[in-house]
mmCIF file with all atom_site columns, C-alpha atoms and ligand atoms in Angstrom:
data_model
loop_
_atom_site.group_PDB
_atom_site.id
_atom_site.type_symbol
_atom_site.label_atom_id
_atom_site.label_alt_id
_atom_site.label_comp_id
_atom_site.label_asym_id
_atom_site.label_entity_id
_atom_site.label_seq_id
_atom_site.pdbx_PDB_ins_code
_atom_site.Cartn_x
_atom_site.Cartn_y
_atom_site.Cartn_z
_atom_site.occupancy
_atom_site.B_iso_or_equiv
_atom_site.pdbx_formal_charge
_atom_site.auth_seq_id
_atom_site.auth_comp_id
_atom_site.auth_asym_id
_atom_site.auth_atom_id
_atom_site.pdbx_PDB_model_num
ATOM   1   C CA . UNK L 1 1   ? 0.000   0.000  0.000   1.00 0.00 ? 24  UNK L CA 1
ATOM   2   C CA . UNK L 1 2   ? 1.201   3.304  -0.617  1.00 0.00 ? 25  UNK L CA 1
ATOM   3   C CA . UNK L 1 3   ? -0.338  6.822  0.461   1.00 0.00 ? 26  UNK L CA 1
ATOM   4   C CA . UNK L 1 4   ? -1.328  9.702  -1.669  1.00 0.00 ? 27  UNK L CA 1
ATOM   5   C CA . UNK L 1 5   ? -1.327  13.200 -0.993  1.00 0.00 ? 28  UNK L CA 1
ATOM   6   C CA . UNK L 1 6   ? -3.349  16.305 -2.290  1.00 0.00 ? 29  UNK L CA 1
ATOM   7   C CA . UNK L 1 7   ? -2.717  19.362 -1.340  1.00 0.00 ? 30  UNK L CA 1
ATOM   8   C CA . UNK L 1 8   ? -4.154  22.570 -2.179  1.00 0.00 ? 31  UNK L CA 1
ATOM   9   C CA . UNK L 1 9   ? -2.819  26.291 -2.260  1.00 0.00 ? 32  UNK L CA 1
ATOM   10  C CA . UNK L 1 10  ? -5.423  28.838 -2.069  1.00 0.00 ? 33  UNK L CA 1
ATOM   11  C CA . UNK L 1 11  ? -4.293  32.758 -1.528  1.00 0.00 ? 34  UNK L CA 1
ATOM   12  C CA . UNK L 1 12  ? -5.960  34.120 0.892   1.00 0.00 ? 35  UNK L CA 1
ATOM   13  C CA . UNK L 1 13  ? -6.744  38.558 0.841   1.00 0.00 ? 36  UNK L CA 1
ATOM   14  C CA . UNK L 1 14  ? -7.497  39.859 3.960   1.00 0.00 ? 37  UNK L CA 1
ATOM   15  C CA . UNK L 1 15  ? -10.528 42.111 2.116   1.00 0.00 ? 38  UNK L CA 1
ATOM   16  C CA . UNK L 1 16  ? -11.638 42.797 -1.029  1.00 0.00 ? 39  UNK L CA 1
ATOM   17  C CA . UNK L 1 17  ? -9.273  46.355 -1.221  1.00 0.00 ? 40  UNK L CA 1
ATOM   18  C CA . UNK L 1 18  ? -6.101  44.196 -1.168  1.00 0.00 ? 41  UNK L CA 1
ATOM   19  C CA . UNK L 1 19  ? -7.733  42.651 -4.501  1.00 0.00 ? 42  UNK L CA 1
ATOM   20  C CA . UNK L 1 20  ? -6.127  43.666 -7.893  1.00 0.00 ? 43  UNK L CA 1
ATOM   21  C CA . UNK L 1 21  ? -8.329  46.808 -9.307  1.00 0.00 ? 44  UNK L CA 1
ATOM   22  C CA . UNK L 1 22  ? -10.009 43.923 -11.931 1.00 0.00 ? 45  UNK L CA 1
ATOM   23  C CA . UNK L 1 23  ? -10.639 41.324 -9.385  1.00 0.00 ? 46  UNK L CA 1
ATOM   24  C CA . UNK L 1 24  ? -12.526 43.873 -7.507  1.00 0.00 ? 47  UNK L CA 1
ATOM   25  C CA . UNK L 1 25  ? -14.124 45.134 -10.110 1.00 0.00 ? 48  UNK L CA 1
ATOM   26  C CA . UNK L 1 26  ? -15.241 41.717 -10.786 1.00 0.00 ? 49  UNK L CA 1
ATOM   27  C CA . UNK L 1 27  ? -16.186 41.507 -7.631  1.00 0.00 ? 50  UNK L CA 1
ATOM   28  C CA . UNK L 1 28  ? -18.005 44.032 -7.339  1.00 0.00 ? 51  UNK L CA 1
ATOM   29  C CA . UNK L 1 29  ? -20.425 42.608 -10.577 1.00 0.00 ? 52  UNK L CA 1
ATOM   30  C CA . UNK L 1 30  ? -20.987 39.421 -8.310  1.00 0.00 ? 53  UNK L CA 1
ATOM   31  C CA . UNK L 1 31  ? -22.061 41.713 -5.503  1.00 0.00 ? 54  UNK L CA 1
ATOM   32  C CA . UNK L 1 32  ? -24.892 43.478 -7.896  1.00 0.00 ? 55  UNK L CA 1
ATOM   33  C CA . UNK L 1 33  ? -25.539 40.262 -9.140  1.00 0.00 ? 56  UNK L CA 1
ATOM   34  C CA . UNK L 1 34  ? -26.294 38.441 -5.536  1.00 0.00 ? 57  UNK L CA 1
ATOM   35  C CA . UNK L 1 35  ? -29.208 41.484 -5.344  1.00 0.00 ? 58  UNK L CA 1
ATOM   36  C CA . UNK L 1 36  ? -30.967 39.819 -8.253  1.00 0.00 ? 59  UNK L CA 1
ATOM   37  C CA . UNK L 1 37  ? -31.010 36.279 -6.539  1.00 0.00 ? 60  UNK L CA 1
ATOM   38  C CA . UNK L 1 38  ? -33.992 34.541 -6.261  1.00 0.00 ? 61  UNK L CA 1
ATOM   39  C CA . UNK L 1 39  ? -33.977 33.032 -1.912  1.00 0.00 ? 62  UNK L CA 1
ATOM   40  C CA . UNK L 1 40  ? -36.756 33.406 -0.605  1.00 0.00 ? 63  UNK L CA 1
ATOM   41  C CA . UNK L 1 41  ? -36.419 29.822 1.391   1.00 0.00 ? 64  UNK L CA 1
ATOM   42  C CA . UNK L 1 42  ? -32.643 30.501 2.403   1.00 0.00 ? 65  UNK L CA 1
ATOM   43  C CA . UNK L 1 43  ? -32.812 34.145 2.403   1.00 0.00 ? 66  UNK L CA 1
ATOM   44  C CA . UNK L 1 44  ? -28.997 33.265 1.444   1.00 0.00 ? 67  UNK L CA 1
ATOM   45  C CA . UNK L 1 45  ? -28.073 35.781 -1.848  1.00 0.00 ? 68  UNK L CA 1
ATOM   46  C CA . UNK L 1 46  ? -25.143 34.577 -4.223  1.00 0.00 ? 69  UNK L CA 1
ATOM   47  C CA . UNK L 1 47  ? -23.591 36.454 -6.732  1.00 0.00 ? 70  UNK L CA 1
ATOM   48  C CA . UNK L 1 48  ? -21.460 35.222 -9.564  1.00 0.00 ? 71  UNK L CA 1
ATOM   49  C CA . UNK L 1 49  ? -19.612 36.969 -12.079 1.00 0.00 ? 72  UNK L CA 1
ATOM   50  C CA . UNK L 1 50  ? -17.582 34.978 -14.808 1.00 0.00 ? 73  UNK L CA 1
ATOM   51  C CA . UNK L 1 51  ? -15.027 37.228 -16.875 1.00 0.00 ? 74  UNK L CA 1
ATOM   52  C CA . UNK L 1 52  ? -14.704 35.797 -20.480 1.00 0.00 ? 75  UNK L CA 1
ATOM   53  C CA . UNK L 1 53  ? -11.634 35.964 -22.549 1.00 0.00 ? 76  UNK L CA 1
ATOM   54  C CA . UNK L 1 54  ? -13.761 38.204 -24.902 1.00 0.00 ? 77  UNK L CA 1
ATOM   55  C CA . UNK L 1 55  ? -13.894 40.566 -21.963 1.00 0.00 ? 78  UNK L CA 1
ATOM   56  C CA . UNK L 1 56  ? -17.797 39.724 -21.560 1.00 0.00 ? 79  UNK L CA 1
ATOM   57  C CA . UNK L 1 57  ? -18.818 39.911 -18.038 1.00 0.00 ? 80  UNK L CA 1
ATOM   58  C CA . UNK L 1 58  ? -21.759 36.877 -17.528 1.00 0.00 ? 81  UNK L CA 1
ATOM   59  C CA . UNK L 1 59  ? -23.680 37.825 -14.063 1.00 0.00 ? 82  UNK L CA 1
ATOM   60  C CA . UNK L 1 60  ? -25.634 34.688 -12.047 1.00 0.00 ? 83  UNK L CA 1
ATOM   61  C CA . UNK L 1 61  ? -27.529 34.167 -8.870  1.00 0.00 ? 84  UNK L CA 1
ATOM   62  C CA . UNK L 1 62  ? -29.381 31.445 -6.986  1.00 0.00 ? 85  UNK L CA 1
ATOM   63  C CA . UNK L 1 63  ? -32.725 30.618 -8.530  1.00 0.00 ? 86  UNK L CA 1
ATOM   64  C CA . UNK L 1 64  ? -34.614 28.545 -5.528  1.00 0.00 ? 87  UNK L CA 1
ATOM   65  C CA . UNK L 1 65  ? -38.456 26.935 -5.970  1.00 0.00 ? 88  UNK L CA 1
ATOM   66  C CA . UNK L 1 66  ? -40.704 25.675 -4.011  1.00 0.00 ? 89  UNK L CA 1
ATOM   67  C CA . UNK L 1 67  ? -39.914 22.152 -4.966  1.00 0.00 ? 90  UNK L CA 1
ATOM   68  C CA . UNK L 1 68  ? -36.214 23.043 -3.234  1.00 0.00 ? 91  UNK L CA 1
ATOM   69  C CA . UNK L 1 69  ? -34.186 20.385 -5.347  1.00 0.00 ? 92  UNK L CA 1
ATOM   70  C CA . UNK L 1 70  ? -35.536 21.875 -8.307  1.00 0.00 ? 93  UNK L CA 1
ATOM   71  C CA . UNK L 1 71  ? -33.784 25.510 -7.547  1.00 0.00 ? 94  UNK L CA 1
ATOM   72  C CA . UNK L 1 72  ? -29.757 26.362 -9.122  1.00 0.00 ? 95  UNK L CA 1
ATOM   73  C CA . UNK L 1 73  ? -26.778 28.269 -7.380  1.00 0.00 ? 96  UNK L CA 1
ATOM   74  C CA . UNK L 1 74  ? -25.431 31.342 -8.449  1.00 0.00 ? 97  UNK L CA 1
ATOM   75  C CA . UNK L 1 75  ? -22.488 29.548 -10.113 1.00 0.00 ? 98  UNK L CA 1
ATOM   76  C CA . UNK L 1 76  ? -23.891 26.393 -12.247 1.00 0.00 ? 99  UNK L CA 1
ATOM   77  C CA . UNK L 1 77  ? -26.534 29.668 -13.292 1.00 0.00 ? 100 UNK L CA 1
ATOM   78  C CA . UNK L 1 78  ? -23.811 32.144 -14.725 1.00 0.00 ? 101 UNK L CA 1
ATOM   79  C CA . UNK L 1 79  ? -21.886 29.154 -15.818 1.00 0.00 ? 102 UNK L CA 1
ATOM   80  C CA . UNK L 1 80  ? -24.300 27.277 -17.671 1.00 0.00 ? 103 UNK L CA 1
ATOM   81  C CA . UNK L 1 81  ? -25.375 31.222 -19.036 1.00 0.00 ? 104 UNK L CA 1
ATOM   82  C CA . UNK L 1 82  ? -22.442 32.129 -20.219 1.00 0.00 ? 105 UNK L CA 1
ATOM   83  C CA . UNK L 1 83  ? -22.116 28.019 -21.905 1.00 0.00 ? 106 UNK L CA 1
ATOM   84  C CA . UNK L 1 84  ? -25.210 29.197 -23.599 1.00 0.00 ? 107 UNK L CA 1
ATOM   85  C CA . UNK L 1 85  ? -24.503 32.730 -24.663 1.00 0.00 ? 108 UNK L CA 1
ATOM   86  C CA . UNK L 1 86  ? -20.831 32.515 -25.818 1.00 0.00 ? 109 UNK L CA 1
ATOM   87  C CA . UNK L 1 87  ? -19.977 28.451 -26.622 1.00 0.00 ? 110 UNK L CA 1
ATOM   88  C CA . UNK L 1 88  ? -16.355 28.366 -26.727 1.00 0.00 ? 111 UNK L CA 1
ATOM   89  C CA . UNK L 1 89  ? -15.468 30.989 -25.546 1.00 0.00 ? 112 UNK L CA 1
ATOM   90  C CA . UNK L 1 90  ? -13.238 30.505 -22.825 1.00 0.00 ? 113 UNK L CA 1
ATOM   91  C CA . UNK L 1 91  ? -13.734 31.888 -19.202 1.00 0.00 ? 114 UNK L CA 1
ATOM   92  C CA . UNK L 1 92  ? -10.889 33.223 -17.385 1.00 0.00 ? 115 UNK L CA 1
ATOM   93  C CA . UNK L 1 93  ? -12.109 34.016 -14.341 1.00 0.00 ? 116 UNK L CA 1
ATOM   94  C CA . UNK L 1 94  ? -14.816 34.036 -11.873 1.00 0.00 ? 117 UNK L CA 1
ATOM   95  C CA . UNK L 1 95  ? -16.210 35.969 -8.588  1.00 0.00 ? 118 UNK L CA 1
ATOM   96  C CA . UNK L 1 96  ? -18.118 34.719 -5.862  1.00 0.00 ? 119 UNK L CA 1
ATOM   97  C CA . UNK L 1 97  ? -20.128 36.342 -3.013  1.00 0.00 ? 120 UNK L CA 1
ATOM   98  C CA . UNK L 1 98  ? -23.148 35.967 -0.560  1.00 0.00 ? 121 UNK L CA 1
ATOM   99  C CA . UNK L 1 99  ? -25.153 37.644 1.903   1.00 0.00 ? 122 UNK L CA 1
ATOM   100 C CA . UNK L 1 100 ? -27.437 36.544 4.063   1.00 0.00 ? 123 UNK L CA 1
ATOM   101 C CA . UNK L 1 101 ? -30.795 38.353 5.092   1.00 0.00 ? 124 UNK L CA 1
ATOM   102 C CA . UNK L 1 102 ? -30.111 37.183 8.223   1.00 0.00 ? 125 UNK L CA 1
ATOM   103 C CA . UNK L 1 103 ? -26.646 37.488 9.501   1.00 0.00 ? 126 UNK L CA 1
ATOM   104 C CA . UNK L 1 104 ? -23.786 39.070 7.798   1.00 0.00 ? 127 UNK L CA 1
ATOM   105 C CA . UNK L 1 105 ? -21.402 36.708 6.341   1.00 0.00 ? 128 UNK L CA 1
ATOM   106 C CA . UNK L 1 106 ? -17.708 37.357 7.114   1.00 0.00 ? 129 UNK L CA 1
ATOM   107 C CA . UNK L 1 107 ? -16.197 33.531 6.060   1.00 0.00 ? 130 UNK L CA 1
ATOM   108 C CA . UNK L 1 108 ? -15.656 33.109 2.303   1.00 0.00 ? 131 UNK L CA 1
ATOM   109 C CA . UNK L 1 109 ? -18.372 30.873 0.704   1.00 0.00 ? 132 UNK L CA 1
ATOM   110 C CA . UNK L 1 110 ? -16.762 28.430 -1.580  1.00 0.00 ? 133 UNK L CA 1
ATOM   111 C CA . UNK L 1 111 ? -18.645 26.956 -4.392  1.00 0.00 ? 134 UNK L CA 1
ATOM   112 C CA . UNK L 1 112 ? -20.973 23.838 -3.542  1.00 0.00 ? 135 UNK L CA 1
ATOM   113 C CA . UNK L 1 113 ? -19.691 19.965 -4.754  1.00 0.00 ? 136 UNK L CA 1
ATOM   114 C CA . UNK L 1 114 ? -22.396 19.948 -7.722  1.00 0.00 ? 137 UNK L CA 1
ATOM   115 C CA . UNK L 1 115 ? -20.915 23.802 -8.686  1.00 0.00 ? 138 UNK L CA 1
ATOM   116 C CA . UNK L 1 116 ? -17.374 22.417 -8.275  1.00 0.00 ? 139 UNK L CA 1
ATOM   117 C CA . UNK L 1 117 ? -18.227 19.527 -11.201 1.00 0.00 ? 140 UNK L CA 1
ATOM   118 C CA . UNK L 1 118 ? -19.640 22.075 -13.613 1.00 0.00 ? 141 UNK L CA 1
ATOM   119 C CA . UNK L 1 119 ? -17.120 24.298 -13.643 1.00 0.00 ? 142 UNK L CA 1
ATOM   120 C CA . UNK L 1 120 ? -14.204 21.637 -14.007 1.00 0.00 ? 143 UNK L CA 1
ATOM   121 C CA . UNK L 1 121 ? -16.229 20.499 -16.841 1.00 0.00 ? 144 UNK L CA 1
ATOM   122 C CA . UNK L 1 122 ? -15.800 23.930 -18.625 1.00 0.00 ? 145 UNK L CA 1
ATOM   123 C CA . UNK L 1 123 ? -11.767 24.365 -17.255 1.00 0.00 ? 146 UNK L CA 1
ATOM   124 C CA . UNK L 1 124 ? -11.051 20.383 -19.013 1.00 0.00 ? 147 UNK L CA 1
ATOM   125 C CA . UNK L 1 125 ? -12.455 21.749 -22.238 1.00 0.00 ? 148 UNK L CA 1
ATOM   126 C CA . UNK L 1 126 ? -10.978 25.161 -22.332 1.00 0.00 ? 149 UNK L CA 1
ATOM   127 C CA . UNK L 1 127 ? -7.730  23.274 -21.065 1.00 0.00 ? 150 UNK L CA 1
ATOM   128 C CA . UNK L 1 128 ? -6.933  26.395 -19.784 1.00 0.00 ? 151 UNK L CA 1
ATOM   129 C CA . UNK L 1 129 ? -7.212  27.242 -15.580 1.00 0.00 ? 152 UNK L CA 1
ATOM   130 C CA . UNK L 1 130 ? -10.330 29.149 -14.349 1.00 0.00 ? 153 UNK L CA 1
ATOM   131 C CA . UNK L 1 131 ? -9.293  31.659 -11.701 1.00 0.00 ? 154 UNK L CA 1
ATOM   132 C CA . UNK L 1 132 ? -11.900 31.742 -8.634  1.00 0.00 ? 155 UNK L CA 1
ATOM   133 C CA . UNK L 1 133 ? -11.968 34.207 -6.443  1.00 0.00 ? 156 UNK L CA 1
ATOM   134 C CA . UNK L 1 134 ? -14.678 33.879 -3.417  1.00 0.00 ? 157 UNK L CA 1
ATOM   135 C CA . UNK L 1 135 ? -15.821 35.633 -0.388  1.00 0.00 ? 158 UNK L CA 1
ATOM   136 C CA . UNK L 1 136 ? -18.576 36.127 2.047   1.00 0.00 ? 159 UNK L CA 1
ATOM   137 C CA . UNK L 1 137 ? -20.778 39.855 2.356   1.00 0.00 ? 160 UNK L CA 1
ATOM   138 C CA . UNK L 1 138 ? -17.169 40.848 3.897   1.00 0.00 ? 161 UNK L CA 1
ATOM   139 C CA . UNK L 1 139 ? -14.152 39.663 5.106   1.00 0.00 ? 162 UNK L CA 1
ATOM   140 C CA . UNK L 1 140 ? -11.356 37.874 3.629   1.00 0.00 ? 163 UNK L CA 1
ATOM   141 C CA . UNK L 1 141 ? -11.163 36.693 0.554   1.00 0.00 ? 164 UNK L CA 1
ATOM   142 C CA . UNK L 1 142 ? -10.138 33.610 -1.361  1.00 0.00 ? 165 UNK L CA 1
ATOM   143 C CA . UNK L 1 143 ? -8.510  32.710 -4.917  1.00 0.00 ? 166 UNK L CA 1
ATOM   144 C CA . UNK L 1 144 ? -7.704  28.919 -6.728  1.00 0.00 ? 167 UNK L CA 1
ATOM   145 C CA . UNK L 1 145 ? -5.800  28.727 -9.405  1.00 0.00 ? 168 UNK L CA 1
ATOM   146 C CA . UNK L 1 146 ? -7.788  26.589 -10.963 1.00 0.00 ? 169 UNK L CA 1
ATOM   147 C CA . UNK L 1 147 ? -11.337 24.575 -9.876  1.00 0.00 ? 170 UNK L CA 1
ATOM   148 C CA . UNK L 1 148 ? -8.859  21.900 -9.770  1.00 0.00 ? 171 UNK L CA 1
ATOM   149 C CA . UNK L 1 149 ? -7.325  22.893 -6.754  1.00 0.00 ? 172 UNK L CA 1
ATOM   150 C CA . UNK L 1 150 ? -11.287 22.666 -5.218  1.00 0.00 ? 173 UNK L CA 1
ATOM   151 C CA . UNK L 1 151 ? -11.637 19.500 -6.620  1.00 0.00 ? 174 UNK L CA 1
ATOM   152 C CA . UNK L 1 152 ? -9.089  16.554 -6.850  1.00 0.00 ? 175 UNK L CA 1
ATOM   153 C CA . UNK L 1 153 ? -9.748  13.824 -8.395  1.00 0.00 ? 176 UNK L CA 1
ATOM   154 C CA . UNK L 1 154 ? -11.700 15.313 -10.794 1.00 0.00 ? 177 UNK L CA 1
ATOM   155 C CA . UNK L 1 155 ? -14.284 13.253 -12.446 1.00 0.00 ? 178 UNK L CA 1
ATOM   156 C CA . UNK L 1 156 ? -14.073 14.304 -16.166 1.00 0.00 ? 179 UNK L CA 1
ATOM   157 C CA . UNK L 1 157 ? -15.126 12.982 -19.929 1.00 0.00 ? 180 UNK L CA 1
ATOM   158 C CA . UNK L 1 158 ? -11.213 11.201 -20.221 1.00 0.00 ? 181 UNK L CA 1
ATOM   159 C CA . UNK L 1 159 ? -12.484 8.613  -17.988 1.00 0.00 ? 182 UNK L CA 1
ATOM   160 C CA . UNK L 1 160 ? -15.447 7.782  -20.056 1.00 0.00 ? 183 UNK L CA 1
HETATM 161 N N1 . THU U 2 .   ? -25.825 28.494 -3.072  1.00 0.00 ? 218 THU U N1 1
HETATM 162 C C1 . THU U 2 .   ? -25.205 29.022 -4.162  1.00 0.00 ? 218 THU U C1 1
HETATM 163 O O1 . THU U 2 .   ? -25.811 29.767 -4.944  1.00 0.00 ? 218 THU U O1 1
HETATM 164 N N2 . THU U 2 .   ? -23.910 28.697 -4.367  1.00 0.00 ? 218 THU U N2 1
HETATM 165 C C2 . THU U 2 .   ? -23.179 27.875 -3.568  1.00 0.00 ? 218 THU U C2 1
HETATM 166 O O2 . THU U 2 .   ? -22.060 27.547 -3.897  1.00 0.00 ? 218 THU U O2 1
HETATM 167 C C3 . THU U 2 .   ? -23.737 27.401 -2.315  1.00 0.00 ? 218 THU U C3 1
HETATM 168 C C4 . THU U 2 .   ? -25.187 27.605 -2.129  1.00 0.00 ? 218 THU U C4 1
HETATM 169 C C5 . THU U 2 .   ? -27.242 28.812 -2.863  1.00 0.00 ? 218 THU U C5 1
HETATM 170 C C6 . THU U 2 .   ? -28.164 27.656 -3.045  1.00 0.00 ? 218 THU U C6 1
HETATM 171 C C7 . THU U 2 .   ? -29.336 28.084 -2.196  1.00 0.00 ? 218 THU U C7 1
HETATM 172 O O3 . THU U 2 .   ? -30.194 28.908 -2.982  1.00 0.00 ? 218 THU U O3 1
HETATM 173 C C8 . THU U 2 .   ? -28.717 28.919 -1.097  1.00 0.00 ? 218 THU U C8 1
HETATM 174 O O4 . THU U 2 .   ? -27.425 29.267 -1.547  1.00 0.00 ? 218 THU U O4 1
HETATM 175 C C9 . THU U 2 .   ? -28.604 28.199 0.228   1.00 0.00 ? 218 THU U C9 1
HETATM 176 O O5 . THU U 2 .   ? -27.971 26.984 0.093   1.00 0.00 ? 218 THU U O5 1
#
């Protein structure tokens, strides 16, 4: 038997100001973006703002129902969006944020498992890293490389 280690680098900012003026800017197109989510069952508004290499900016935000399952994060929504608007066209980086109605949230939110697959999906076909950059309403703030780094062990199409 022999072990196997992942590890995972993530850069950590200690707020959105020591971002680079882009990133922020970014940022700040997730933040507008989180106002247009659709939470009325979480009360739990996320943002997401993909930068294309065309210099498009695609906006998305959780979608909930009543039928819960049936609801989409902010993430697989801009992602799948910006699948549909631009195919091809490859995404360079992306911008994450949430509020709650309820409490403000200071610890970055990092993208959920099913968000995670999606977007690995796009990076193995672009075969070129995604940037992700996430955060809370506040607060420090995160940044992969690549989704990769959020999830090894990727499942992908080469194993198919
Ligand atoms: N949510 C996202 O939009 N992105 C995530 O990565 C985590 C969770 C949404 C789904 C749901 O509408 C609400 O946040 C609470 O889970």
């Amino acid at each position: 038997m022999k072990s196997l280690k992942i590890t995972s680098e993530l850069e950590v900012y200690d707020s959105l100001d020591e971002l680079p003026r882009e990133v922020s800017v970014l940022m700040q197109k997730a933040f507008d973006a989180r106002d247009n989510a659709y939470a009325p069952y979480s009360q739990f508004n996320v943002g997401a703002a993909i930068l294309l290499e065309n210099d498009e900016v695609v906006t998305g935000s959780n979608q909930e129902n009543a039928s819960y399952p049936s609801g989409l994060c902010a993430e697989r929504t801009a992602f799948f969006y910006a699948g549909a608007k631009y195919p091809g066209v490859k995404m360079k980086r992306v911008a994450i944020s949430a509020k709650s109605l309820k409490h403000v949230v200071v610890a970055p939110v990092s993208p959920c498992g099913s968000c995670r697959q999606v977007m690995a999906e796009y990076e193995v076909n672009q075969e070129e890293n995604i940037e992700l950059y996430f955060m809370g309403e506040t607060g420090k703030v995160l940044k992969a490389k690549s989704v990769k780094d959020l999830l090894p062990l990727i499942f992908d199409r080469s194993i198919l």
